[in-house]
Short mmCIF file of C-alpha atoms in Angstrom, two decimals:
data_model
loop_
_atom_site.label_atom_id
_atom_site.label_comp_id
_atom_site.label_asym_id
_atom_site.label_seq_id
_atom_site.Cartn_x
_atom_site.Cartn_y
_atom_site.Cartn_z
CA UNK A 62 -14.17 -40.91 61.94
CA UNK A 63 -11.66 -42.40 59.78
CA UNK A 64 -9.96 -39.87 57.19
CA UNK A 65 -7.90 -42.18 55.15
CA UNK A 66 -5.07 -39.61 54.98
CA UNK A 67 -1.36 -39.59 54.04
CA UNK A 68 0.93 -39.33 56.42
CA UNK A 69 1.88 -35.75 54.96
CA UNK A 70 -1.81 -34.65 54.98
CA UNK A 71 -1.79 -35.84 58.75
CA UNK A 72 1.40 -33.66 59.27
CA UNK A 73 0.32 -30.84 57.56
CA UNK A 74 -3.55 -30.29 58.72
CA UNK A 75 -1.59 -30.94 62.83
CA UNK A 76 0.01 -27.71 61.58
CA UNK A 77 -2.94 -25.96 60.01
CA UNK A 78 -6.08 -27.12 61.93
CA UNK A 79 -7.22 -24.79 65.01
CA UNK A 80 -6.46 -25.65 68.35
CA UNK A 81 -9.26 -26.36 70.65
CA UNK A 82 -7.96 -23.14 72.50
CA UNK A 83 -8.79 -20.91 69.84
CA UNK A 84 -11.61 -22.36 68.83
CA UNK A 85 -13.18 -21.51 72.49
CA UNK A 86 -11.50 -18.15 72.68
CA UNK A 87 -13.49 -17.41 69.10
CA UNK A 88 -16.94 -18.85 70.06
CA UNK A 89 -16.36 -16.25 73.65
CA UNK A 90 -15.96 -13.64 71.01
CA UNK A 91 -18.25 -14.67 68.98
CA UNK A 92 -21.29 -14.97 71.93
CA UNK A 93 -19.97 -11.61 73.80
CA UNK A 94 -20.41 -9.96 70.49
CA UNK A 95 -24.34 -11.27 68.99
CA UNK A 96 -25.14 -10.86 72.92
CA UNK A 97 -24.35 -7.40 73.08
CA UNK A 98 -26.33 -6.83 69.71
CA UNK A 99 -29.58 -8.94 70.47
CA UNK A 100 -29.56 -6.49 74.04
CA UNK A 101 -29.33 -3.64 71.73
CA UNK A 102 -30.54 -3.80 69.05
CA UNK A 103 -34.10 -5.28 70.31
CA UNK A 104 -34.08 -2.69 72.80
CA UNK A 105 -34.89 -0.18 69.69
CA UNK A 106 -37.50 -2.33 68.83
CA UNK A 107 -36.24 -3.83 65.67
CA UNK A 108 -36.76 -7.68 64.64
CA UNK A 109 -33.40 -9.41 64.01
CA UNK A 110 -31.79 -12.51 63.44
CA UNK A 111 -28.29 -12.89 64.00
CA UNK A 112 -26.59 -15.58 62.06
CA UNK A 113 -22.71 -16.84 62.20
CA UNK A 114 -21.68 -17.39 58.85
CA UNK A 115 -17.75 -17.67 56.95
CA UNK A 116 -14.94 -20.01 57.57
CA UNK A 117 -15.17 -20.68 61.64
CA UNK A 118 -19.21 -21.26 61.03
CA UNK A 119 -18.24 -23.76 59.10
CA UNK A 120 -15.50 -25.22 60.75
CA UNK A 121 -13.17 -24.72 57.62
CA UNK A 122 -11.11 -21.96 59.04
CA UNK A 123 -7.53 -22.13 59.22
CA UNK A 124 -5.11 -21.37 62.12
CA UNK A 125 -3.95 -18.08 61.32
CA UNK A 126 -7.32 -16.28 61.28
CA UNK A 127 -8.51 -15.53 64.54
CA UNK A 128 -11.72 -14.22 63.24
CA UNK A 129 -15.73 -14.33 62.37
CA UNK A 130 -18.08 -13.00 60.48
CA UNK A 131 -21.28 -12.02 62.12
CA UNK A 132 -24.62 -11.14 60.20
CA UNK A 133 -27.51 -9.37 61.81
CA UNK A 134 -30.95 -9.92 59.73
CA UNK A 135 -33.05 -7.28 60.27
CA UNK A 136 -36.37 -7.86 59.20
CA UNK A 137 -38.98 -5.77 57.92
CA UNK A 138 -36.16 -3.37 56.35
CA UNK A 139 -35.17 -2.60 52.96
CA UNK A 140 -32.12 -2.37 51.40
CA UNK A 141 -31.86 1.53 51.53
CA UNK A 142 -32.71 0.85 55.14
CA UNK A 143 -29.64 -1.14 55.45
CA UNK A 144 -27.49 1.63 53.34
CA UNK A 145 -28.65 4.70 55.05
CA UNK A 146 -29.11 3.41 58.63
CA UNK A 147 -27.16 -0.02 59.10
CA UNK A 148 -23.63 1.31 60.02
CA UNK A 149 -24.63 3.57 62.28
CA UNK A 150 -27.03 0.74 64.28
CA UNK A 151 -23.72 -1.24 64.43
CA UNK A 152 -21.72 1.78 66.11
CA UNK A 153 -24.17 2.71 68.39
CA UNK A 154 -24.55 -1.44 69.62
CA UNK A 155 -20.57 -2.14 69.33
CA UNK A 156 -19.39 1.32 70.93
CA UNK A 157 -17.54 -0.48 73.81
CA UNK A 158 -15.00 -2.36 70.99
CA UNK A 159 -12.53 -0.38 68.73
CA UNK A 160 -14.00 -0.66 65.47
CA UNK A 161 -13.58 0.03 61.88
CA UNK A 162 -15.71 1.14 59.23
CA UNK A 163 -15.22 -0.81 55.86
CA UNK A 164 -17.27 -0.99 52.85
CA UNK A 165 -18.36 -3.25 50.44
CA UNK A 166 -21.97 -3.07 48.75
CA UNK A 167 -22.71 -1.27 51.72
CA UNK A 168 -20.79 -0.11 54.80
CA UNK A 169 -20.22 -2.62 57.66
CA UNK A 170 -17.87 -2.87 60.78
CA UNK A 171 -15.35 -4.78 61.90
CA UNK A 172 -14.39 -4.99 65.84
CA UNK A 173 -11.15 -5.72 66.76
CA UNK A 174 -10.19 -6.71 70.57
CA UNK A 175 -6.74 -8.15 71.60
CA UNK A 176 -5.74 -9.77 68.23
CA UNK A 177 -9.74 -11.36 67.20
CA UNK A 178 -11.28 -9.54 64.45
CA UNK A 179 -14.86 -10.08 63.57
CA UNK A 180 -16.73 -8.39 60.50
CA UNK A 181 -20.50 -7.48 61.24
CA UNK A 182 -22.47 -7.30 58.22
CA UNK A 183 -26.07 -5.37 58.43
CA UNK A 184 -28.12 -7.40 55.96
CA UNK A 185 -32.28 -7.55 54.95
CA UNK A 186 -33.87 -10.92 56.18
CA UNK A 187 -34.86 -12.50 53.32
CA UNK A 188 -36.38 -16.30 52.98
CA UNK A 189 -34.24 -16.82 49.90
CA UNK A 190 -31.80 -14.80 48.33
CA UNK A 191 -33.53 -12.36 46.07
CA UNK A 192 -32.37 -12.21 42.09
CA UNK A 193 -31.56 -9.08 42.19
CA UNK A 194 -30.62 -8.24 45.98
CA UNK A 195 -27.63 -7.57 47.53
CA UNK A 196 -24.60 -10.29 47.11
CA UNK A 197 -24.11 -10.32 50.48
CA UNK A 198 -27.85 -12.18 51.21
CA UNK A 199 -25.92 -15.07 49.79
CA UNK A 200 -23.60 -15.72 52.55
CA UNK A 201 -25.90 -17.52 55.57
CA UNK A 202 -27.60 -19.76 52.87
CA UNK A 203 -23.77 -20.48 51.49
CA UNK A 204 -23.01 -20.92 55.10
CA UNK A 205 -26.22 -23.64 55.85
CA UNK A 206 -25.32 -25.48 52.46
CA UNK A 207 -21.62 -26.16 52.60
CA UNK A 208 -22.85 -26.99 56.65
CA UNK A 209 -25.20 -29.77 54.95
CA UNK A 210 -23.06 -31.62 51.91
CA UNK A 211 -19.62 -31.72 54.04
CA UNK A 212 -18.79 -34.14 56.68
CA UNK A 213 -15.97 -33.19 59.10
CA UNK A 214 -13.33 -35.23 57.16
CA UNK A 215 -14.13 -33.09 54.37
CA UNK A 216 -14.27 -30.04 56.12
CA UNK A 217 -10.59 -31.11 56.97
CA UNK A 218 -10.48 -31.11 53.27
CA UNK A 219 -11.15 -27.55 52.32
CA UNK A 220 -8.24 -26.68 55.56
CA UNK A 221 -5.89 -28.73 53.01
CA UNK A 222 -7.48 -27.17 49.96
CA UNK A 223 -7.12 -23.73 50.79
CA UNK A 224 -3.65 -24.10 52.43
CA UNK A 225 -2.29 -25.73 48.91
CA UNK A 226 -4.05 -22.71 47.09
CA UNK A 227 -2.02 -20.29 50.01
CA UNK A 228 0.56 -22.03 49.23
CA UNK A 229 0.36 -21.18 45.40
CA UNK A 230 -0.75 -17.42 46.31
CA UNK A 231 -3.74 -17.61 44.71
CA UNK A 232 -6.48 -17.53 47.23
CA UNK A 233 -8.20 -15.34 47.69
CA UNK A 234 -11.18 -13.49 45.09
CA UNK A 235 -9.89 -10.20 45.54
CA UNK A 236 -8.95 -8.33 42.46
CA UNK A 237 -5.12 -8.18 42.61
CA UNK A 238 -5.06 -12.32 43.17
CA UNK A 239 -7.80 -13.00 40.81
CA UNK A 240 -7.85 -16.58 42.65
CA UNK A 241 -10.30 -19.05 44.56
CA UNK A 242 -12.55 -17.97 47.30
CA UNK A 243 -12.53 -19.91 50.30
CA UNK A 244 -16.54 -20.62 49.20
CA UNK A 245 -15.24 -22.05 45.87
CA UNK A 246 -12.74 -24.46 47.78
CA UNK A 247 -15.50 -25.50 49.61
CA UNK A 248 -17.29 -26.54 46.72
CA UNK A 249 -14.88 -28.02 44.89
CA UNK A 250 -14.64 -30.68 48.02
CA UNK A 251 -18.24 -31.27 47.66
CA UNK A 252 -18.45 -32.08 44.01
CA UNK A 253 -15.16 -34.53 43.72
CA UNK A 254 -14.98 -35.36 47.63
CA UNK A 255 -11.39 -34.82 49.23
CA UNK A 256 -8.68 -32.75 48.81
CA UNK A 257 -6.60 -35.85 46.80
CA UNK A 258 -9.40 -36.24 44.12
CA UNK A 259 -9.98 -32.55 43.69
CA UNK A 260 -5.98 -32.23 42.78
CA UNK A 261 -6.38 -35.90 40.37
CA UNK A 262 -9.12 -33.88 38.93
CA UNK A 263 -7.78 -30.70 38.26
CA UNK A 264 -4.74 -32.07 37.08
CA UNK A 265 -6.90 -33.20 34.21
CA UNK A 266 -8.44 -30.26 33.13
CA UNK A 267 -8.29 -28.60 29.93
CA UNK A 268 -10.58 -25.72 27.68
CA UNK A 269 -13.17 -24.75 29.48
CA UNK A 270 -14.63 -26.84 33.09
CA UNK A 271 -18.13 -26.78 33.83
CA UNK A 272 -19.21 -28.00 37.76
CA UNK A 273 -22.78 -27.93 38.50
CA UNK A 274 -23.33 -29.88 41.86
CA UNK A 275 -27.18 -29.39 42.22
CA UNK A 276 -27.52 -29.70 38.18
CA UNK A 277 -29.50 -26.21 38.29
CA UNK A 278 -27.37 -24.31 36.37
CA UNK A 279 -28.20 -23.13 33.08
CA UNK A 280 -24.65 -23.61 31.13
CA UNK A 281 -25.53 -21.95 28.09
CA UNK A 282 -26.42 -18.54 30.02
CA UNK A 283 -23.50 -18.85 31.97
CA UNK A 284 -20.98 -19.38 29.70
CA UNK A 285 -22.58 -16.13 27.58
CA UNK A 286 -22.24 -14.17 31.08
CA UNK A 287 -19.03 -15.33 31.90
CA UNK A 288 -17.15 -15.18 28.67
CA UNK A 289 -13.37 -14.79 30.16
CA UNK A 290 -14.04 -17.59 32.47
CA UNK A 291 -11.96 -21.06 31.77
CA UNK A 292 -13.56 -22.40 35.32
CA UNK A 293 -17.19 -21.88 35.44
CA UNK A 294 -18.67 -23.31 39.18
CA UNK A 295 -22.74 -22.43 39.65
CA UNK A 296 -23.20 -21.66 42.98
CA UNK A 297 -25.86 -23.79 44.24
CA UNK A 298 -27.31 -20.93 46.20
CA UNK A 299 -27.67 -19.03 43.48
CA UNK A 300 -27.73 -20.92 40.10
CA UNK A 301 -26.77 -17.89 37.83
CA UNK A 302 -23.58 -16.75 39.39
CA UNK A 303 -20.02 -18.02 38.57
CA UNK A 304 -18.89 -18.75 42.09
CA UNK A 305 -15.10 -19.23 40.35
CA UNK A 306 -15.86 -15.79 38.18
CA UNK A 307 -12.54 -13.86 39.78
CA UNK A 308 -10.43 -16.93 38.68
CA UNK A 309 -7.70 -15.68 35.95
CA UNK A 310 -6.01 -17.94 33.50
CA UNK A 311 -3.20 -17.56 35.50
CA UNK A 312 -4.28 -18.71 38.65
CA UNK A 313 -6.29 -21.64 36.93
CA UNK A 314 -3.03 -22.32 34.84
CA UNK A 315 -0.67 -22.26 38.69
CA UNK A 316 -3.50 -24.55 39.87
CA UNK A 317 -3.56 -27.36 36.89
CA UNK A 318 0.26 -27.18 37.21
CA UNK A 319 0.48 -27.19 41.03
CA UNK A 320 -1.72 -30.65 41.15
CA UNK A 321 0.33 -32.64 38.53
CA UNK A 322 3.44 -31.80 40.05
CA UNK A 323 2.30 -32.31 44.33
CA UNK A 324 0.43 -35.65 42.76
CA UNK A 325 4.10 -36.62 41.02
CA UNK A 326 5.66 -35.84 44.18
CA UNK A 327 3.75 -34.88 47.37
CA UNK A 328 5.48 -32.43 49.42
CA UNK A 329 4.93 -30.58 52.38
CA UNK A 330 6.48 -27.25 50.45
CA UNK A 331 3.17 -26.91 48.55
CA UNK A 332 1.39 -25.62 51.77
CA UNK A 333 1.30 -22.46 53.04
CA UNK A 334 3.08 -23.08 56.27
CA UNK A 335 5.77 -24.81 54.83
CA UNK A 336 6.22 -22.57 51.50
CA UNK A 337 9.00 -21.04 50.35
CA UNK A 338 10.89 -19.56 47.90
CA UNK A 339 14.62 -20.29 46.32
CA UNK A 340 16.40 -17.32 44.97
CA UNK A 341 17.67 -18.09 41.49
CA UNK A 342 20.98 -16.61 39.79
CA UNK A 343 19.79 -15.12 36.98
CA UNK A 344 21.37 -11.66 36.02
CA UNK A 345 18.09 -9.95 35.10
CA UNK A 346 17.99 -6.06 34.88
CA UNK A 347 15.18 -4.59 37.62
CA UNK A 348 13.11 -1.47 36.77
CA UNK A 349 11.77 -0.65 39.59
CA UNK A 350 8.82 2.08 40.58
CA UNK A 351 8.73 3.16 44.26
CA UNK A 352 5.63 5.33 45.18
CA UNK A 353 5.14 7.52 47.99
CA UNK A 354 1.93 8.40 49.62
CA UNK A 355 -0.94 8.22 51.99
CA UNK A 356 -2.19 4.99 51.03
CA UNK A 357 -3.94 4.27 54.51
CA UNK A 358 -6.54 6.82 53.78
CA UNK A 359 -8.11 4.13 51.18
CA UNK A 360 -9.15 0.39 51.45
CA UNK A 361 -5.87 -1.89 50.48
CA UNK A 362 -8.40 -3.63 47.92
CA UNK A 363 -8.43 -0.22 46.03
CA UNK A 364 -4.98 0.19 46.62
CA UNK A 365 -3.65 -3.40 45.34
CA UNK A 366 -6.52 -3.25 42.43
CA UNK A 367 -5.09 0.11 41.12
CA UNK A 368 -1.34 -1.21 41.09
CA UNK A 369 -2.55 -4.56 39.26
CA UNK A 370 -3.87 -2.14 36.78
CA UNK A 371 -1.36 0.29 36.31
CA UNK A 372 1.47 -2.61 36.54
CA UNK A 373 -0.17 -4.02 33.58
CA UNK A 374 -0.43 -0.78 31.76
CA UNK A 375 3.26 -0.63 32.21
CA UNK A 376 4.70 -4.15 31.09
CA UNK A 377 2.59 -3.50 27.90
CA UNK A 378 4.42 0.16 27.29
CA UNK A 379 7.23 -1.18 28.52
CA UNK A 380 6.96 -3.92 25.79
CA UNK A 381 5.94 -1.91 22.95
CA UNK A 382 9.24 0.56 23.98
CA UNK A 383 11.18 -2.51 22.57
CA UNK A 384 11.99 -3.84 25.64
CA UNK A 385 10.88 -7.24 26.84
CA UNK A 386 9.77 -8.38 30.12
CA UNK A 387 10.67 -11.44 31.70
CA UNK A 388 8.20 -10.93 35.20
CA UNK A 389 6.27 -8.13 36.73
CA UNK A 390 4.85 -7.62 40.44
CA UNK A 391 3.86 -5.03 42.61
CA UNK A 392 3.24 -4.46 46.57
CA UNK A 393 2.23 -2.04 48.93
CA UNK A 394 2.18 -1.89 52.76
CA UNK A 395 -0.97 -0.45 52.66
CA UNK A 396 0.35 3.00 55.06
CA UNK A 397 2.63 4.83 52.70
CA UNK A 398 4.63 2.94 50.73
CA UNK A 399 3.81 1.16 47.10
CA UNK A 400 6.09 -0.79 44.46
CA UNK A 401 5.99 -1.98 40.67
CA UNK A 402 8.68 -4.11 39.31
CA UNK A 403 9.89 -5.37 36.39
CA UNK A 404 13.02 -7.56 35.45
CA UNK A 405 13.81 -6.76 32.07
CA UNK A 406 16.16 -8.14 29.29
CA UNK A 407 18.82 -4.94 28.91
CA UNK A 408 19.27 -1.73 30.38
CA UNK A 409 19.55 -0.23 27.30
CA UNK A 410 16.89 2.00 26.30
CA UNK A 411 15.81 1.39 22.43
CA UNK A 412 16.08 4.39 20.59
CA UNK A 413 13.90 3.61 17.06
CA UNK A 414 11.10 2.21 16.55
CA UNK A 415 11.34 -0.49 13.38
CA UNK A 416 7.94 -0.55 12.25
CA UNK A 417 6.78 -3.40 9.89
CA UNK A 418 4.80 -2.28 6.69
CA UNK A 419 2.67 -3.78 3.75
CA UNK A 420 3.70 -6.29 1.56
CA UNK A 421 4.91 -4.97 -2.21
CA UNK A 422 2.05 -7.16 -3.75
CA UNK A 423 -0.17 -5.11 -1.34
CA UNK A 424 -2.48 -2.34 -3.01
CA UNK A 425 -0.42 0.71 -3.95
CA UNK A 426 -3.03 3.23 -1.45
CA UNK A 427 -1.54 1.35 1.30
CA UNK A 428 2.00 1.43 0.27
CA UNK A 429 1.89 5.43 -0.12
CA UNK A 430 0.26 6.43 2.97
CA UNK A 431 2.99 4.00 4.57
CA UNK A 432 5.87 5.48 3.03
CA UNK A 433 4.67 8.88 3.54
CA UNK A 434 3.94 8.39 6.99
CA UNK A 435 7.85 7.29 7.70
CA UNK A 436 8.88 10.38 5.69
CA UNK A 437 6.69 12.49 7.63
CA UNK A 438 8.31 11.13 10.88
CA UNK A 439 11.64 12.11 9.33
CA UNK A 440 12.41 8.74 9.52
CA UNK A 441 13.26 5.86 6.83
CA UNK A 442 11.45 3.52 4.46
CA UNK A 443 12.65 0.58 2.94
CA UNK A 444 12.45 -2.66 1.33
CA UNK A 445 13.23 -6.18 3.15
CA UNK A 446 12.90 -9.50 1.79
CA UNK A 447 9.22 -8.80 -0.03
CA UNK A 448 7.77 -5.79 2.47
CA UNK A 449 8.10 -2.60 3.41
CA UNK A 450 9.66 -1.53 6.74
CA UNK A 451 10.32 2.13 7.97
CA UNK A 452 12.38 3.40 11.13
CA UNK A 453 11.72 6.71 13.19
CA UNK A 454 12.57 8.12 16.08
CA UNK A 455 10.65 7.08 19.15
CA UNK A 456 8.73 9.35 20.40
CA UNK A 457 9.46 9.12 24.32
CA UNK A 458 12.54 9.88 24.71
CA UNK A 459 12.65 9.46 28.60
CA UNK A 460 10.96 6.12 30.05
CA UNK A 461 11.57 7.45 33.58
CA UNK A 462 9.86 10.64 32.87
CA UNK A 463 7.30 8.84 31.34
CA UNK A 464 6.42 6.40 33.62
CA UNK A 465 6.12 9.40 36.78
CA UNK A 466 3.40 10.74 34.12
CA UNK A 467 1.53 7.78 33.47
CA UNK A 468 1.06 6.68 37.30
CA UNK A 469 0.26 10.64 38.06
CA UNK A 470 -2.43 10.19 36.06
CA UNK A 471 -3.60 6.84 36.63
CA UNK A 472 -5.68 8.12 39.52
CA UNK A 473 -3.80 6.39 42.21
CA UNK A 474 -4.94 9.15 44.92
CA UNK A 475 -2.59 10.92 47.33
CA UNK A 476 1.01 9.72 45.27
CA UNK A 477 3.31 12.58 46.42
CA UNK A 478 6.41 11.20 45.25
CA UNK A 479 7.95 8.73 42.69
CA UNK A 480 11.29 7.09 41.86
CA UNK A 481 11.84 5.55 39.34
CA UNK A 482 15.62 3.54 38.67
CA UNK A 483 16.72 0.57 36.58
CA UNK A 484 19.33 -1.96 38.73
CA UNK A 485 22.02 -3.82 36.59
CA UNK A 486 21.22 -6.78 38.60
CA UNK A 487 19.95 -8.19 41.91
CA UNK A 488 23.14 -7.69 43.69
CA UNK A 489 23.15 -4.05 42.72
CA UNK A 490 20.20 -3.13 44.41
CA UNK A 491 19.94 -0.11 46.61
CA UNK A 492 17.11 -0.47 48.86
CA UNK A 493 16.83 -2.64 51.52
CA UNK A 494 13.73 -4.19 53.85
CA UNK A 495 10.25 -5.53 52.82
CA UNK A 496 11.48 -3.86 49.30
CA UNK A 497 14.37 -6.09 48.90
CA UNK A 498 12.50 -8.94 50.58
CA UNK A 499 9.11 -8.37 47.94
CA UNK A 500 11.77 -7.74 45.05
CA UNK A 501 13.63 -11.37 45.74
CA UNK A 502 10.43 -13.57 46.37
CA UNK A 503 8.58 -12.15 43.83
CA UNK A 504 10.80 -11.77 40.96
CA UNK A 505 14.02 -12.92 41.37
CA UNK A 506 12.87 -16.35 42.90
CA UNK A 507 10.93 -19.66 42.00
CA UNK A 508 8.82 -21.08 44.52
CA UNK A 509 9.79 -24.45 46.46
CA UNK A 510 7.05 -26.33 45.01
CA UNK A 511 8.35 -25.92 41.37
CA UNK A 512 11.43 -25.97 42.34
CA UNK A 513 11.81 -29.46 43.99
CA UNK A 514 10.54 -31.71 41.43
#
């Protein structure tokens, strides 16, 4: 079948792509494990399908996952059935494999042998996903579609698609990248065609983009559902979900950008394999929070989510302290180790707050409850230009002492210690490993593909 690719898209999916090798080690994996289930399973006298489903069902799986996901239908069960009794089926059938216990809407197991990982996900048969059943019922019928409207050049496609998107760090639904799905890079290949016209497409975009591939979607509804979403994509499996729901503004906005400047001037840098970084010279202050604790004992989704959410508590305190923030980020290694940073515009901690107040033309209630506020405060009020201001003290006096407080109570679980210091500069820096590694990429760098235009 003839492609019609680039030269670069020929280089980079050679690099990408699966090998024929681990494509055949996978589909071993892959039979050893739904043979062992069928054996056991049926044995207890239970009626089951079990259905491949994901990335390598689909052939859109890129090189560095050597895994599968693995649904067993079990008919004739409910979904309490599948909640009370479906994790333990799996343990009993998969006993021979290390495995671990994960959860999502329900609990399911992944088995992991010599470097292969595959997730087994107990599931109700159903004929067609039910409205108001489990999310995961989706998945075969997302599986079967994207298996029907893509060709294998276009299944190429999606490898490009979701390397570029790698590439950008923003694949990937979960909460802290708030980016696309490997499902919605799958679609987007099926509604414009190939990897090139999705990025001429995208690099058009503007206010809010509407896909509907099937035409079943009711966009009124959705975009009353979805009101934060600038990308709304209707999954043709189920026509009232937003498939591209977890996409943020800034992951849509990296995305726009990303396509105008690859389609100005294709480079291999925009792919994950080839990515990197270029450490820039600015002389940017660092706050930086290091937490201590047993972060293993919870799922690294609840982990990452929590930071996101606590970062962003921060930058906005941090802001409303008086001081400004130029970039934020935060990382954990999942085990015992977690990190918020933030490079700053001065060291120097504000000590007043210089509050602006009404206007003198302004009704006089207002202007006395302002004043007597400031004087209440012991601090100042006073006249500038044709409003009030006033001055006080701020009220935290220690930011360090503050933040500790804020992430204790956050409800980030099992935090034991924290440190908080402020760094005059890069170069300055006292810590050293995948701390100094996170704290150059992610803040005191710009990435190769903005970089070389």
């Amino acid at each position: 079948m003839n492609c019609n690719r680039t030269e670069l898209e020929k280089h980079v999916l050679d690099k990408i792509k699966p090998s024929n090798f681990q494509v055949n080690v996978l589909e071993k994996f892959s039979n050893l494990i739904k043979h062992k289930l069928y054996n056991c399973i049926e044995r207890k006298g239970l009626e089951i399908e079990i259905e491949e489903v994901g990335s390598f069902a689909k052939n859109t799986l890129l090189n560095d996952k050597w895994e599968l996901d693995i649904f067993v239908l079990l008919k004739n069960k409910d979904d309490n059935w599948i909640n009370n009794n479906g994790k333990d089926l799996l343990l009993s059938c998969l006993g021979d494999f290390p495995t671990i216990i994960k959860y999502s809407q329900h609990p399911y197991v992944t088995v992991s042998y010599m470097g292969l990982e595959a997730d087994v996900v107990p599931t109700v048969y159903v004929e067609k996903p039910r409205k108001k059943g489990m999310g995961v019922e989706r998945t075969p019928f997302h599986t079967n579609y994207i298996n029907s409207k893509l060709n294998q050049c276009q299944k190429d496609d999606v490898k490009l698609l979701k390397s570029f998107l790698k590439g950008l760090s923003i694949y990937g639904a979960e909460s802290h990248i708030e980016g696309f799905s490997g499902y919605l890079s799958e679609l987007l290949i099926a509604y414009y065609g190939s990897f090139y016209n999705t990025l001429i497409n995208a690099s058009k975009w503007k206010d809010i983009v509407y896909i509907d591939i099937e035409n079943n979607g009711d966009k009124d509804y959705l975009l009353k559902k979805y009101p934060k979403s600038r990308l709304i994509v209707v999954d043709p499996i189920d026509p009232y979900r937003n498939v591209a729901a977890a996409v943020s503004t800034k992951s849509l906005s990296t995305f726009i950008l990303a396509s105008k400047l690859y389609l100005n001037n294709p480079n291999a840098a925009f792919f994950h394999k080839f990515t990197y970084n270029i450490k820039s010279k600015i002389n940017a202050p660092l706050l930086l929070i290091l937490l201590h604790g047993e972060y293993f004992n919870y799922p690294p989704t609840d982990v990452w989510g929590k930071l996101k959410k606590i970062s962003e508590n921060l930058e906005n305190f941090i802001e409303n302290f008086g001081i400004k923030v130029l970039r934020g980020s935060y990382y954990t290694d999942e085990s015992k180790l977690g990190a918020i940073g933030f490079l700053i515009d001065n060291i120097i901690i504000p000590k007043v707050d210089i509050l602006e107040g009404p206007s003198v033309y302004d009704d006089i209630n207002g202007i006395k409850s302002f004043i007597k506020k400031r004087i209440s405060e012991g601090g100042l009020s006073f006249i500038k230009y044709n409003k009030l201001y006033g001055g006080r003290d701020k009220k935290v006096k220690d930011l360090h002492d503050y933040i500790r407080n804020a992430i204790f109570e956050s409800g980030l679980k099992y935090t034991e210690k924290i440190e908080v210091e402020v760094f005059e500069n890069y170069e300055k820096l006292r810590v050293n490993g995948d701390i100094k590694e996170w704290v150059k990429n992610s803040l005191y760098s710009i990435p190769a593909w903005m970089a070389n235009i």
